[in-house]
Short mmCIF file of C-alpha atoms and ligand atoms in Angstrom, two decimals:
data_model
loop_
_atom_site.label_atom_id
_atom_site.label_comp_id
_atom_site.label_asym_id
_atom_site.label_seq_id
_atom_site.Cartn_x
_atom_site.Cartn_y
_atom_site.Cartn_z
CA MET A 39 57.08 121.22 -28.37
CA LYS A 40 57.96 123.00 -25.13
CA ARG A 41 58.43 120.94 -21.93
CA ARG A 42 55.40 122.63 -20.29
CA GLU A 43 53.12 121.75 -23.24
CA LEU A 44 54.40 118.18 -23.22
CA PHE A 45 53.67 117.95 -19.51
CA LYS A 46 50.10 119.27 -20.09
CA LEU A 47 49.50 116.69 -22.81
CA ALA A 48 50.74 113.83 -20.63
CA ALA A 49 48.53 115.02 -17.77
CA ALA A 50 45.51 115.18 -20.09
CA ALA A 51 46.23 111.65 -21.37
CA ALA A 52 46.53 110.32 -17.81
CA LEU A 53 43.24 112.02 -16.90
CA THR A 54 41.50 110.51 -19.96
CA SER A 55 42.79 107.06 -19.12
CA ALA A 56 41.77 107.43 -15.44
CA THR A 57 38.31 108.57 -16.54
CA ALA A 58 38.10 105.63 -18.96
CA ASN A 59 39.09 103.21 -16.16
CA ALA A 60 36.51 104.68 -13.84
CA ALA A 61 33.87 104.49 -16.58
CA GLU A 62 34.86 100.86 -17.27
CA LYS A 63 34.59 99.99 -13.58
CA LYS A 64 31.24 101.78 -13.32
CA LYS A 65 30.00 99.97 -16.45
CA SER A 66 31.04 96.57 -15.14
CA LYS A 67 29.40 97.37 -11.76
CA GLU A 68 26.27 98.50 -13.57
CA SER A 69 26.24 95.41 -15.79
CA LYS A 70 26.43 93.22 -12.67
CA SER A 71 23.67 95.12 -10.95
CA SER A 72 21.65 95.31 -14.16
CA PHE A 73 20.40 91.78 -13.47
CA ASN A 74 16.81 91.71 -12.56
CA PHE A 75 16.75 88.70 -10.27
CA ALA A 76 13.60 86.66 -9.84
CA LEU A 77 12.52 86.35 -6.24
CA LEU A 78 12.84 82.65 -5.49
CA PRO A 79 12.81 80.93 -2.10
CA LYS A 80 15.65 78.60 -1.12
CA ASN A 81 14.86 74.92 -0.72
CA GLY A 82 18.32 74.02 0.56
CA LYS A 83 21.30 75.74 2.20
CA GLY A 84 23.85 74.30 -0.22
CA LYS A 85 24.75 74.97 -3.85
CA ARG A 86 22.09 76.28 -6.22
CA VAL A 87 21.48 73.89 -9.12
CA VAL A 88 19.32 75.34 -11.89
CA ILE A 89 17.76 73.16 -14.56
CA ILE A 90 16.40 74.66 -17.79
CA GLY A 91 13.70 72.48 -19.38
CA GLY A 92 11.01 70.48 -17.58
CA GLY A 93 10.84 67.57 -19.98
CA TRP A 94 11.74 63.96 -19.33
CA ALA A 95 15.40 64.74 -18.61
CA GLY A 96 14.98 67.98 -16.60
CA LEU A 97 12.20 66.66 -14.36
CA SER A 98 14.29 63.59 -13.59
CA VAL A 99 17.45 65.56 -12.76
CA ALA A 100 15.48 67.88 -10.44
CA LYS A 101 13.81 65.06 -8.51
CA ARG A 102 16.92 62.89 -8.17
CA LEU A 103 19.15 65.79 -7.14
CA LYS A 104 16.92 66.55 -4.14
CA GLU A 105 17.22 62.85 -3.27
CA TYR A 106 21.02 62.50 -3.74
CA SER A 107 21.94 65.96 -2.45
CA PRO A 108 19.10 67.16 -0.16
CA ASN A 109 20.95 70.35 0.83
CA SER A 110 21.09 71.60 -2.75
CA ASP A 111 18.82 74.47 -3.71
CA VAL A 112 17.18 73.11 -6.87
CA VAL A 113 15.25 75.30 -9.34
CA LEU A 114 13.49 73.94 -12.44
CA ILE A 115 12.85 76.55 -15.15
CA GLU A 116 10.19 75.56 -17.72
CA GLN A 117 8.42 77.76 -20.25
CA ARG A 118 5.18 75.74 -20.41
CA ALA A 119 2.46 75.74 -17.75
CA HIS A 120 1.63 72.04 -18.15
CA PHE A 121 3.52 68.89 -18.97
CA VAL A 122 1.80 67.11 -21.86
CA SER A 123 3.54 63.85 -22.72
CA CYS A 124 4.83 63.15 -26.25
CA PRO A 125 5.07 59.40 -25.53
CA ILE A 126 1.54 57.93 -25.81
CA SER A 127 0.39 61.00 -27.79
CA ASN A 128 0.00 58.80 -30.91
CA LEU A 129 -2.69 56.88 -29.04
CA TRP A 130 -4.36 60.15 -28.03
CA LEU A 131 -4.56 61.20 -31.72
CA VAL A 132 -7.06 58.39 -32.29
CA ASP A 133 -8.84 58.58 -28.90
CA ALA A 134 -7.27 55.43 -27.47
CA VAL A 135 -6.32 57.41 -24.32
CA ASP A 136 -7.65 60.74 -23.04
CA LEU A 137 -5.81 64.03 -22.52
CA GLU A 138 -5.78 63.52 -18.75
CA PHE A 139 -3.55 60.49 -19.24
CA LEU A 140 -0.91 62.68 -20.92
CA THR A 141 -1.20 65.82 -18.78
CA HIS A 142 0.66 66.41 -15.50
CA SER A 143 1.25 69.34 -13.18
CA TYR A 144 4.65 70.94 -12.65
CA LEU A 145 3.42 72.28 -9.32
CA ASP A 146 2.72 68.73 -8.11
CA ALA A 147 6.17 67.60 -9.24
CA ALA A 148 7.91 70.46 -7.41
CA ARG A 149 5.81 70.17 -4.23
CA ASN A 150 6.14 66.39 -4.03
CA ASN A 151 9.88 66.49 -4.49
CA GLY A 152 10.93 69.61 -2.59
CA TYR A 153 12.35 71.73 -5.40
CA THR A 154 11.26 75.11 -6.84
CA PHE A 155 9.31 75.34 -10.11
CA PHE A 156 9.80 78.60 -11.98
CA GLN A 157 7.67 79.13 -15.08
CA ALA A 158 9.72 81.21 -17.53
CA ALA A 159 11.53 80.96 -20.83
CA ALA A 160 15.32 81.16 -20.63
CA TYR A 161 16.61 83.36 -23.45
CA ASN A 162 20.34 83.31 -22.69
CA ILE A 163 22.98 82.30 -20.17
CA ASP A 164 25.48 84.81 -18.79
CA ARG A 165 28.21 82.25 -18.30
CA LYS A 166 30.74 84.72 -16.85
CA ASN A 167 28.43 85.72 -14.00
CA LYS A 168 26.66 82.32 -13.82
CA VAL A 169 23.19 83.75 -14.37
CA VAL A 170 20.31 82.39 -16.48
CA LEU A 171 18.41 85.21 -18.18
CA THR A 172 14.70 84.52 -18.38
CA THR A 173 11.51 86.27 -19.41
CA ASN A 174 10.42 86.40 -15.75
CA GLY A 175 13.67 87.50 -14.14
CA ASP A 176 17.23 86.25 -13.85
CA VAL A 177 18.39 83.25 -11.85
CA LYS A 178 21.88 82.75 -10.38
CA TYR A 179 23.39 79.26 -10.39
CA ASP A 180 26.37 77.32 -9.09
CA TYR A 181 25.65 74.40 -11.43
CA LEU A 182 23.40 74.53 -14.48
CA VAL A 183 21.70 71.73 -16.41
CA VAL A 184 20.42 72.48 -19.91
CA ALA A 185 17.74 69.95 -20.86
CA THR A 186 15.81 71.89 -23.49
CA GLY A 187 15.19 69.10 -26.02
CA ILE A 188 15.12 69.47 -29.80
CA ASP A 189 14.18 72.00 -32.44
CA TYR A 190 13.29 71.16 -36.03
CA ASP A 191 15.84 71.60 -38.79
CA TYR A 192 13.96 72.34 -42.03
CA SER A 193 17.06 73.50 -43.93
CA GLN A 194 17.42 70.32 -46.06
CA TRP A 195 13.91 70.78 -47.39
CA THR A 196 13.52 74.53 -47.54
CA LYS A 197 17.09 75.71 -48.27
CA GLY A 198 16.40 79.02 -46.57
CA ASP A 199 12.85 79.60 -47.92
CA ILE A 200 11.31 81.05 -44.76
CA GLU A 201 7.75 81.22 -46.16
CA LEU A 202 7.86 77.51 -47.03
CA GLU A 203 9.24 76.62 -43.59
CA TYR A 204 6.52 78.65 -41.88
CA GLU A 205 3.81 77.04 -43.98
CA LEU A 206 5.14 73.56 -43.20
CA ARG A 207 5.42 74.36 -39.48
CA THR A 208 1.89 75.75 -39.20
CA ASN A 209 -0.19 73.84 -41.77
CA TYR A 210 1.59 70.48 -41.67
CA PRO A 211 3.20 70.34 -38.19
CA PRO A 212 5.39 67.30 -37.49
CA GLY A 213 3.89 66.56 -34.05
CA PHE A 214 7.23 65.81 -32.43
CA MET A 215 7.57 68.72 -30.02
CA THR A 216 4.49 70.45 -28.68
CA HIS A 217 0.95 69.46 -27.86
CA SER A 218 -0.39 72.22 -30.16
CA GLU A 219 1.11 70.27 -33.06
CA HIS A 220 -0.56 67.05 -31.88
CA GLN A 221 -3.85 68.91 -31.63
CA VAL A 222 -3.60 70.03 -35.27
CA ILE A 223 -2.92 66.45 -36.41
CA LYS A 224 -5.88 65.17 -34.38
CA GLU A 225 -8.16 67.76 -36.00
CA LYS A 226 -6.84 66.76 -39.43
CA LEU A 227 -7.81 63.14 -38.73
CA GLU A 228 -11.24 64.10 -37.44
CA ASP A 229 -11.90 66.11 -40.63
CA PHE A 230 -10.34 63.56 -42.99
CA GLU A 231 -12.69 62.28 -45.71
CA GLU A 232 -10.58 60.38 -48.25
CA GLY A 233 -7.22 60.25 -50.03
CA ASN A 234 -3.57 60.04 -49.04
CA PHE A 235 -2.24 61.13 -45.67
CA ILE A 236 1.52 61.62 -45.97
CA LEU A 237 3.87 61.04 -43.03
CA THR A 238 7.65 61.27 -43.27
CA VAL A 239 10.59 59.71 -41.43
CA PRO A 240 13.70 61.94 -41.31
CA GLY A 241 17.34 60.87 -41.53
CA GLY A 242 19.93 61.33 -38.76
CA ASN A 243 19.28 60.54 -35.10
CA TYR A 244 15.75 61.93 -35.01
CA ARG A 245 13.49 62.06 -31.93
CA CYS A 246 11.96 58.67 -31.12
CA LEU A 247 13.00 56.28 -33.89
CA PRO A 248 9.87 54.07 -33.82
CA ALA A 249 7.27 56.86 -33.34
CA PRO A 250 6.66 57.66 -37.07
CA TYR A 251 6.00 53.94 -37.78
CA GLU A 252 3.77 53.71 -34.71
CA ARG A 253 1.87 56.76 -35.93
CA ALA A 254 1.42 55.20 -39.39
CA CYS A 255 -0.09 52.10 -37.71
CA VAL A 256 -2.53 53.96 -35.44
CA ILE A 257 -3.73 56.26 -38.26
CA ALA A 258 -4.21 53.27 -40.60
CA ASP A 259 -6.05 51.51 -37.76
CA TYR A 260 -8.31 54.58 -37.41
CA PHE A 261 -9.07 54.67 -41.18
CA LYS A 262 -9.79 50.93 -41.22
CA LYS A 263 -12.03 51.00 -38.14
CA ASN A 264 -14.00 54.04 -39.32
CA LYS A 265 -14.23 52.83 -42.93
CA ILE A 266 -12.49 55.96 -44.20
CA LYS A 267 -11.14 55.66 -47.75
CA GLY A 268 -7.73 56.83 -46.65
CA LYS A 269 -4.19 55.59 -47.06
CA VAL A 270 -1.07 56.51 -45.10
CA ILE A 271 1.90 57.09 -47.38
CA LEU A 272 5.01 56.80 -45.26
CA LEU A 273 7.98 58.41 -47.02
CA ASP A 274 11.09 57.20 -45.22
CA GLU A 275 14.40 58.97 -45.88
CA ASN A 276 16.16 55.81 -44.59
CA PRO A 277 16.70 52.65 -46.66
CA ASP A 278 14.50 50.61 -44.29
CA ILE A 279 12.55 50.87 -41.03
CA THR A 280 15.08 52.12 -38.46
CA ILE A 281 14.02 50.02 -35.44
CA LYS A 282 11.69 47.07 -34.63
CA LYS A 283 11.81 46.39 -38.35
CA LYS A 284 10.24 42.93 -38.38
CA GLY A 285 7.39 43.95 -36.09
CA PHE A 286 6.43 47.04 -38.09
CA HIS A 287 6.81 45.33 -41.49
CA SER A 288 4.55 42.50 -40.37
CA ALA A 289 1.96 44.93 -38.97
CA PHE A 290 2.01 46.94 -42.24
CA ASN A 291 1.57 43.76 -44.32
CA GLU A 292 -0.81 41.75 -42.15
CA LEU A 293 -3.01 44.47 -40.61
CA TYR A 294 -2.87 47.43 -42.97
CA LYS A 295 -2.11 46.10 -46.47
CA ASP A 296 -4.66 48.48 -48.08
CA TYR A 297 -4.05 51.33 -45.65
CA ILE A 298 -0.26 51.86 -45.55
CA GLN A 299 2.12 52.36 -48.44
CA TYR A 300 5.67 52.21 -47.08
CA VAL A 301 8.27 53.90 -49.33
CA PRO A 302 11.94 53.51 -48.23
CA SER A 303 14.79 55.81 -49.39
CA ALA A 304 12.24 58.51 -50.21
CA LYS A 305 13.69 61.93 -49.47
CA ILE A 306 11.45 64.84 -50.43
CA GLU A 307 13.11 67.25 -52.83
CA LYS A 308 10.19 69.56 -53.79
CA PHE A 309 7.00 70.71 -52.07
CA ASP A 310 4.06 71.96 -54.14
CA LEU A 311 1.72 72.80 -51.26
CA LYS A 312 -0.74 74.70 -53.47
CA ASN A 313 -1.45 71.58 -55.53
CA LYS A 314 -0.79 69.25 -52.58
CA LYS A 315 2.03 67.29 -54.16
CA VAL A 316 5.56 66.36 -53.14
CA GLU A 317 8.37 65.07 -55.31
CA THR A 318 11.17 62.83 -54.05
CA GLU A 319 14.86 62.93 -55.00
CA ILE A 320 14.33 60.25 -57.64
CA GLY A 321 11.43 62.14 -59.22
CA ASP A 322 8.46 60.19 -57.80
CA VAL A 323 5.44 62.43 -57.21
CA TYR A 324 2.94 61.82 -54.38
CA GLU A 325 -0.38 63.65 -54.09
CA PHE A 326 -1.92 64.12 -50.68
CA ALA A 327 -5.21 65.14 -49.11
CA ASP A 328 -3.39 65.97 -45.89
CA ALA A 329 -0.02 65.43 -44.22
CA ALA A 330 2.31 65.88 -41.25
CA PHE A 331 5.86 66.45 -42.43
CA TYR A 332 8.58 65.50 -39.92
CA PRO A 333 11.92 67.18 -40.83
CA ARG A 334 15.37 66.43 -39.42
CA VAL A 335 16.08 67.58 -35.87
CA ARG A 336 18.74 69.67 -34.16
CA GLY A 337 19.58 70.70 -30.59
CA SER A 338 17.37 73.44 -29.11
CA LYS A 339 18.18 77.00 -30.13
CA LEU A 340 19.26 78.04 -26.61
CA LEU A 341 22.44 75.96 -26.93
CA GLU A 342 23.52 78.00 -29.93
CA ILE A 343 22.58 81.34 -28.34
CA ALA A 344 24.53 80.50 -25.17
CA GLY A 345 27.58 79.31 -27.15
CA ILE A 346 27.47 75.71 -25.92
CA ALA A 347 26.54 74.00 -29.20
CA LYS A 348 28.60 72.14 -31.76
CA ASP A 349 27.79 70.73 -35.17
CA GLY A 350 27.22 66.99 -35.16
CA ILE A 351 25.01 64.42 -36.91
CA ASN A 352 22.15 66.66 -35.89
CA LYS A 353 23.13 70.31 -36.12
CA LYS A 354 23.90 72.31 -33.02
CA GLU A 355 23.78 69.62 -30.38
CA ALA A 356 25.45 70.15 -27.00
CA ASN A 357 29.23 70.42 -26.92
CA ILE A 358 29.81 68.12 -23.94
CA ASP A 359 32.10 65.45 -22.58
CA PRO A 360 30.10 62.28 -23.41
CA PHE A 361 30.92 60.65 -20.05
CA THR A 362 30.39 63.52 -17.59
CA TYR A 363 27.82 65.59 -19.58
CA GLN A 364 29.86 68.75 -18.78
CA VAL A 365 30.16 71.46 -21.41
CA LYS A 366 33.72 71.25 -22.75
CA ASP A 367 34.88 74.77 -21.83
CA ASP A 368 32.45 75.27 -18.93
CA PRO A 369 32.37 72.32 -16.50
CA ASN A 370 29.67 73.89 -14.31
CA ILE A 371 27.15 73.46 -17.12
CA PHE A 372 25.70 70.04 -17.98
CA CYS A 373 23.49 69.07 -20.92
CA CYS A 374 21.31 65.97 -21.12
CA GLY A 375 18.24 64.49 -22.77
CA ASP A 376 17.63 64.95 -26.49
CA VAL A 377 20.15 67.86 -26.69
CA ARG A 378 23.04 65.42 -26.25
CA PRO A 379 25.27 64.58 -29.25
CA MET A 380 25.81 60.92 -28.25
CA ALA A 381 24.03 58.43 -30.52
CA PHE A 382 21.67 57.26 -27.77
CA SER A 383 18.02 56.87 -28.63
CA LYS A 384 16.28 60.25 -28.41
CA SER A 385 13.57 58.85 -26.18
CA GLY A 386 11.80 59.74 -22.94
CA ASN A 387 12.98 56.65 -21.12
CA THR A 388 16.61 57.35 -22.09
CA ALA A 389 16.27 61.01 -21.00
CA ASN A 390 14.69 59.93 -17.70
CA SER A 391 17.46 57.42 -16.91
CA GLU A 392 20.06 60.01 -17.88
CA GLY A 393 18.47 62.31 -15.29
CA TYR A 394 19.57 59.85 -12.59
CA VAL A 395 23.11 59.72 -14.03
CA VAL A 396 23.53 63.50 -14.26
CA ALA A 397 22.02 64.11 -10.80
CA ARG A 398 24.51 61.58 -9.37
CA ILE A 399 27.43 63.28 -11.17
CA ILE A 400 26.45 66.72 -9.81
CA ALA A 401 25.85 65.33 -6.28
CA ASN A 402 29.33 63.75 -6.41
CA LEU A 403 30.94 67.01 -7.52
CA ILE A 404 29.19 68.91 -4.72
CA GLU A 405 30.65 66.39 -2.26
CA GLY A 406 34.10 66.76 -3.82
CA LYS A 407 33.98 63.26 -5.37
CA LYS A 408 34.75 62.25 -8.95
CA PRO A 409 31.92 61.96 -11.49
CA THR A 410 31.12 58.35 -12.46
CA TRP A 411 29.61 57.25 -15.79
CA LYS A 412 26.70 54.85 -16.03
CA SER A 413 24.90 53.80 -19.18
CA PRO A 414 21.45 55.31 -19.70
CA HIS A 415 18.72 52.79 -20.38
CA THR A 416 16.19 52.64 -23.19
CA THR A 417 12.84 50.91 -22.91
CA CYS A 418 10.52 51.71 -25.75
CA TYR A 419 7.06 50.32 -26.53
CA SER A 420 5.21 50.99 -29.79
CA ALA A 421 1.53 50.33 -30.42
CA VAL A 422 0.62 48.70 -33.72
CA SER A 423 -3.16 48.64 -33.10
CA THR A 424 -5.53 50.37 -30.69
CA ASP A 425 -8.60 48.21 -30.07
CA PRO A 426 -7.24 46.17 -28.44
CA ILE A 427 -3.86 47.82 -27.93
CA ARG A 428 -1.16 45.48 -29.27
CA ALA A 429 2.46 46.52 -29.06
CA ILE A 430 6.08 45.63 -29.72
CA SER A 431 9.08 46.73 -27.66
CA VAL A 432 12.83 47.16 -27.35
CA ASP A 433 15.04 47.29 -24.29
CA ALA A 434 18.73 48.28 -24.41
CA ASP A 435 21.78 49.73 -22.66
CA TYR A 436 24.82 51.34 -24.29
CA LYS A 437 28.55 50.57 -24.36
CA TRP A 438 31.58 52.53 -25.52
CA ASP A 439 33.24 51.22 -28.67
CA LYS A 440 36.89 52.18 -28.05
CA THR A 441 38.01 51.56 -31.65
CA ASN A 442 35.44 53.75 -33.35
CA LYS A 443 34.99 56.08 -30.37
CA VAL A 444 31.20 55.89 -30.42
CA PHE A 445 28.49 54.46 -28.19
CA THR A 446 26.68 51.39 -29.49
CA PHE A 447 23.66 49.43 -28.25
CA ALA A 448 24.32 46.70 -25.63
CA ASN A 449 22.11 44.01 -24.03
CA VAL A 450 19.39 44.54 -26.63
CA LYS A 451 16.10 42.69 -26.05
CA LEU A 452 13.62 42.94 -28.89
CA ASN A 453 10.02 41.81 -28.76
CA GLU A 454 8.54 42.20 -32.23
CA LYS A 455 5.62 39.77 -31.95
CA TRP A 456 2.42 41.77 -31.71
CA GLN A 457 0.26 38.75 -32.70
CA GLY A 458 -1.39 36.55 -30.04
CA LYS A 459 -1.24 36.94 -26.27
CA MET A 460 2.28 38.39 -26.30
CA GLY A 461 1.14 41.45 -28.32
CA LEU A 462 -1.77 42.08 -25.94
CA HIS A 463 0.51 41.65 -22.95
CA THR A 464 2.97 44.19 -24.40
CA GLY A 465 0.04 46.55 -25.13
CA LYS A 466 -0.80 46.54 -21.41
CA GLY A 467 2.90 46.91 -20.67
CA LEU A 468 2.98 50.08 -22.78
CA LEU A 469 0.36 51.86 -20.66
CA GLU A 470 1.89 50.56 -17.41
CA TRP A 471 5.32 51.75 -18.56
CA ALA A 472 3.93 55.26 -19.16
CA LYS A 473 2.15 55.38 -15.78
CA GLY A 474 5.36 54.23 -14.10
CA MET A 475 7.37 56.96 -15.84
CA TYR A 476 4.88 59.70 -14.89
CA ARG A 477 4.97 58.48 -11.26
CA ASP A 478 8.77 58.50 -11.40
CA MET A 479 8.85 62.16 -12.51
CA PHE A 480 5.83 63.69 -10.73
CA ASP A 481 5.07 61.76 -7.50
C1 FAD B 600 4.91 61.30 -30.95
C2 FAD B 600 6.02 60.93 -30.02
C3 FAD B 600 6.05 59.67 -29.46
C4 FAD B 600 7.08 59.32 -28.60
N1 FAD B 600 7.06 58.09 -28.02
C5 FAD B 600 8.01 57.76 -27.11
C6 FAD B 600 7.91 56.51 -26.42
O1 FAD B 600 7.01 55.71 -26.64
N2 FAD B 600 8.86 56.23 -25.50
C7 FAD B 600 9.89 57.09 -25.23
O2 FAD B 600 10.72 56.78 -24.37
N3 FAD B 600 10.00 58.29 -25.88
C8 FAD B 600 9.09 58.64 -26.81
N4 FAD B 600 9.16 59.86 -27.44
C9 FAD B 600 10.36 60.72 -27.29
C10 FAD B 600 10.36 61.62 -26.05
O3 FAD B 600 9.21 62.41 -26.03
C11 FAD B 600 11.58 62.51 -26.05
O4 FAD B 600 12.73 61.78 -26.33
C12 FAD B 600 11.73 63.19 -24.69
O5 FAD B 600 10.66 64.09 -24.52
C13 FAD B 600 13.07 63.90 -24.55
O6 FAD B 600 13.14 64.51 -23.30
P1 FAD B 600 13.91 65.90 -23.10
O7 FAD B 600 13.75 66.22 -21.65
O8 FAD B 600 15.25 65.84 -23.67
O9 FAD B 600 13.11 66.94 -24.00
P2 FAD B 600 11.61 67.44 -23.83
O10 FAD B 600 10.77 66.39 -23.21
O11 FAD B 600 11.20 67.99 -25.13
O12 FAD B 600 11.73 68.61 -22.78
C14 FAD B 600 12.33 69.84 -23.07
C15 FAD B 600 11.61 70.90 -22.26
O13 FAD B 600 12.38 72.08 -22.27
C16 FAD B 600 11.49 73.18 -22.37
N5 FAD B 600 12.27 74.30 -22.92
C17 FAD B 600 12.88 74.34 -24.13
N6 FAD B 600 13.52 75.51 -24.28
C18 FAD B 600 13.31 76.21 -23.14
C19 FAD B 600 13.71 77.50 -22.70
N7 FAD B 600 14.49 78.28 -23.46
N8 FAD B 600 13.30 77.93 -21.49
C20 FAD B 600 12.50 77.14 -20.71
N9 FAD B 600 12.08 75.91 -21.08
C21 FAD B 600 12.50 75.45 -22.28
C22 FAD B 600 10.38 72.68 -23.28
O14 FAD B 600 9.21 73.43 -23.11
C23 FAD B 600 10.24 71.24 -22.81
O15 FAD B 600 9.28 71.10 -21.81
C24 FAD B 600 8.11 60.25 -28.30
C25 FAD B 600 8.08 61.51 -28.88
C26 FAD B 600 7.05 61.85 -29.72
C27 FAD B 600 7.02 63.22 -30.29
#
């Protein structure tokens, strides 16, 4: 090749590369400006802290952050228009409390506590540019808290059969996430004439350990009171009741002998929904008139989409430092509540107390101080009857077991006596606990 031709080629290559660089720069500029930011007022001159998920954890972080770090600009993103409580919803199924008791306004919570409520669903997080992408516009953050709760994991039952999963989700909803599911279960009870009503208890660290046993009690109580020829068949994947064992066993035996059949180590292997039958791993077949099937749980899908999930006991829980709640490769993002991988109880009280801990950690970081760990706290009441309401309870903290590198229960106080005055007293305590929690998050 002649020198002149070589020179031409080199010039062309340089031009191509310059054009490519310019295009790259333009693209990156465009991608930055392609955000469609939501128009949100500032409620503080300091750092913007965005929280995704207005459940028990998210509401608590938002409120406490404005208290510990008043200059922060706090935004709570929640997809639902109303807060409808899961705790106490078992009592609502059988009309022992009304819907007003469970329902609270996000606008009240935000107004009363000086933060911004933004109703939208977050569909991804642009971690490089620190922007939450939502259905109603994008939101920039300095610190981000992901408190999006659980999703169901049907894979053990359905092994990829999407039709079966959809049928289970819609016709036999578990009633452990949304109020629509609770509504379906309530309608099932109202229409129930006779036969078996199957409930299941999943394995792993599922949401609210005592709630399936509580639900068995209140449904049996409803059948008994209304003289319905029904029986609750409680198929438990675990070898025994997972919490408040003595209290629930005695309620099953003394109050609901003819109304509850408790079956431990009963993992469903096959569903025959057309003929309303299920078969367990050991080949036992149970027929049912109706059911609510509660599968295993996992962390909410957003964690996986945003690349901040890891596989744990429950699939796709948050990949965080268990003491600071910071995502391992992204310390400006925190995850708390039921998305956490730590073996704490997946309960509202635990999520609420964690809200205080995480708000304190973020406030410390904003002030340039070190994050400090504090144990979350679990208080959990369970009703065993509704008229009058009698209940049992557990109270616990957590401590770090250095040898096995796991958290275990500490300072456990169990009250499993639902009989006599103590049971009635705890029944009142249950409703007072819930009112106190709602005040703590909304007032
Ligand atoms: C029947 C039942 C009974 C229970 N009883 C008790 C009890 O007696 N005591 C107790 O302490 N606990 C109880 N619990 C457990 C308690 O409800 C949960 O542990 C608690 O709700 C967990 O709080 P969280 O904030 O982690 O998740 P959630 O409360 O589920 O909040 C998550 C929020 O995030 C929102 N969200 C999710 N994804 C997105 C997204 N992409 N964009 C925007 N928003 C999003 C959801 O809409 C939701 O509001 C019970 C649960 C059930 C189902």
